[in-house]
Every structure is written in structure tokens, then in C-alpha cells.
Amino acid sequence: MLMCHVKGCATDNFPLRIEDAELEQVEVEFNEDFMRRMINKIEWGAFVQTAFALGVDQLPATVPENIDTEFLQRIHRVAMETKLKEGKMICNGCKHVYPVTDGIPNMLLQETEV
Ligand SMILES: [Zn+2]
């Protein structure tokens, strides 16, 4: 997830604020089981906040009780198919700027983290 890794930075270091973002849509095969697992693992509040800041989607503040396929597809589109191509990620805690120049694998997380 988008968290500051500067040594000693422990407060307000998550999620990183994104500025000057240039987004890119890619096509990734939808995997329902994977998305279901992912939803249970991500910091939902941070995810919603980041998606909103990027203007990607308006997501509910809490995870719905009944997660249906349509909802999972929506999350898939945001988390897996939206990439940050160019921009800056800024830590609210220590103000460290992480420039993004040639894209990061996913907007919000790496598959290996799930
Ligand atoms: Zn920091």
C-alpha cells in the first residue's frame, strides 16, 4: 500500500497524498476470488480516500455487508486497472515526495501484498 518508508516517519504516513496525477487505464483479467480476498486485506478507508482524491470512483465509506460480483468488479476497476502513470505521492507526515515517472504496478497495492 501507499505508505511512507522514510526512517522515523511514523505518524500520518499513510496513505500518501497523490498530486498531479496522470492516470492510465489498463485491462486486467477479473478474478473474483482474488478481489474478495483483497477487500478483506486492504485498509478500506485509505483506499476510498485515495480513489476519491484521484476522482476515480465514489466508493461507500464502509465495505457493504453483501459483497456482490458487481461491487467486486467496481473495485477491480479501481484497484487493478487504474495505474498512476505520472505524478507525485506526498507523505502528510514528513512531506517526503515520491515522484512517479513511469508508473507503478497498481494504484493502490502490489499483488504480492495480498
Ligand atoms: Zn513520511
CSV table of C-alpha atoms and ligand atoms in Angstrom, one decimal, residues 4 6 9 13 91 94, ligand 1:
chain,number,residue,atom,x,y,z
A,4,CYS,CA,5.8,6.4,3.7
A,6,VAL,CA,11.2,7.3,5.4
A,9,CYS,CA,8.3,8.7,9.9
A,13,ASN,CA,2.4,8.4,6.9
A,91,CYS,CA,3.7,12.0,2.8
A,94,CYS,CA,7.2,14.2,6.8
B,1,ZN,ZN,6.8,10.3,5.8
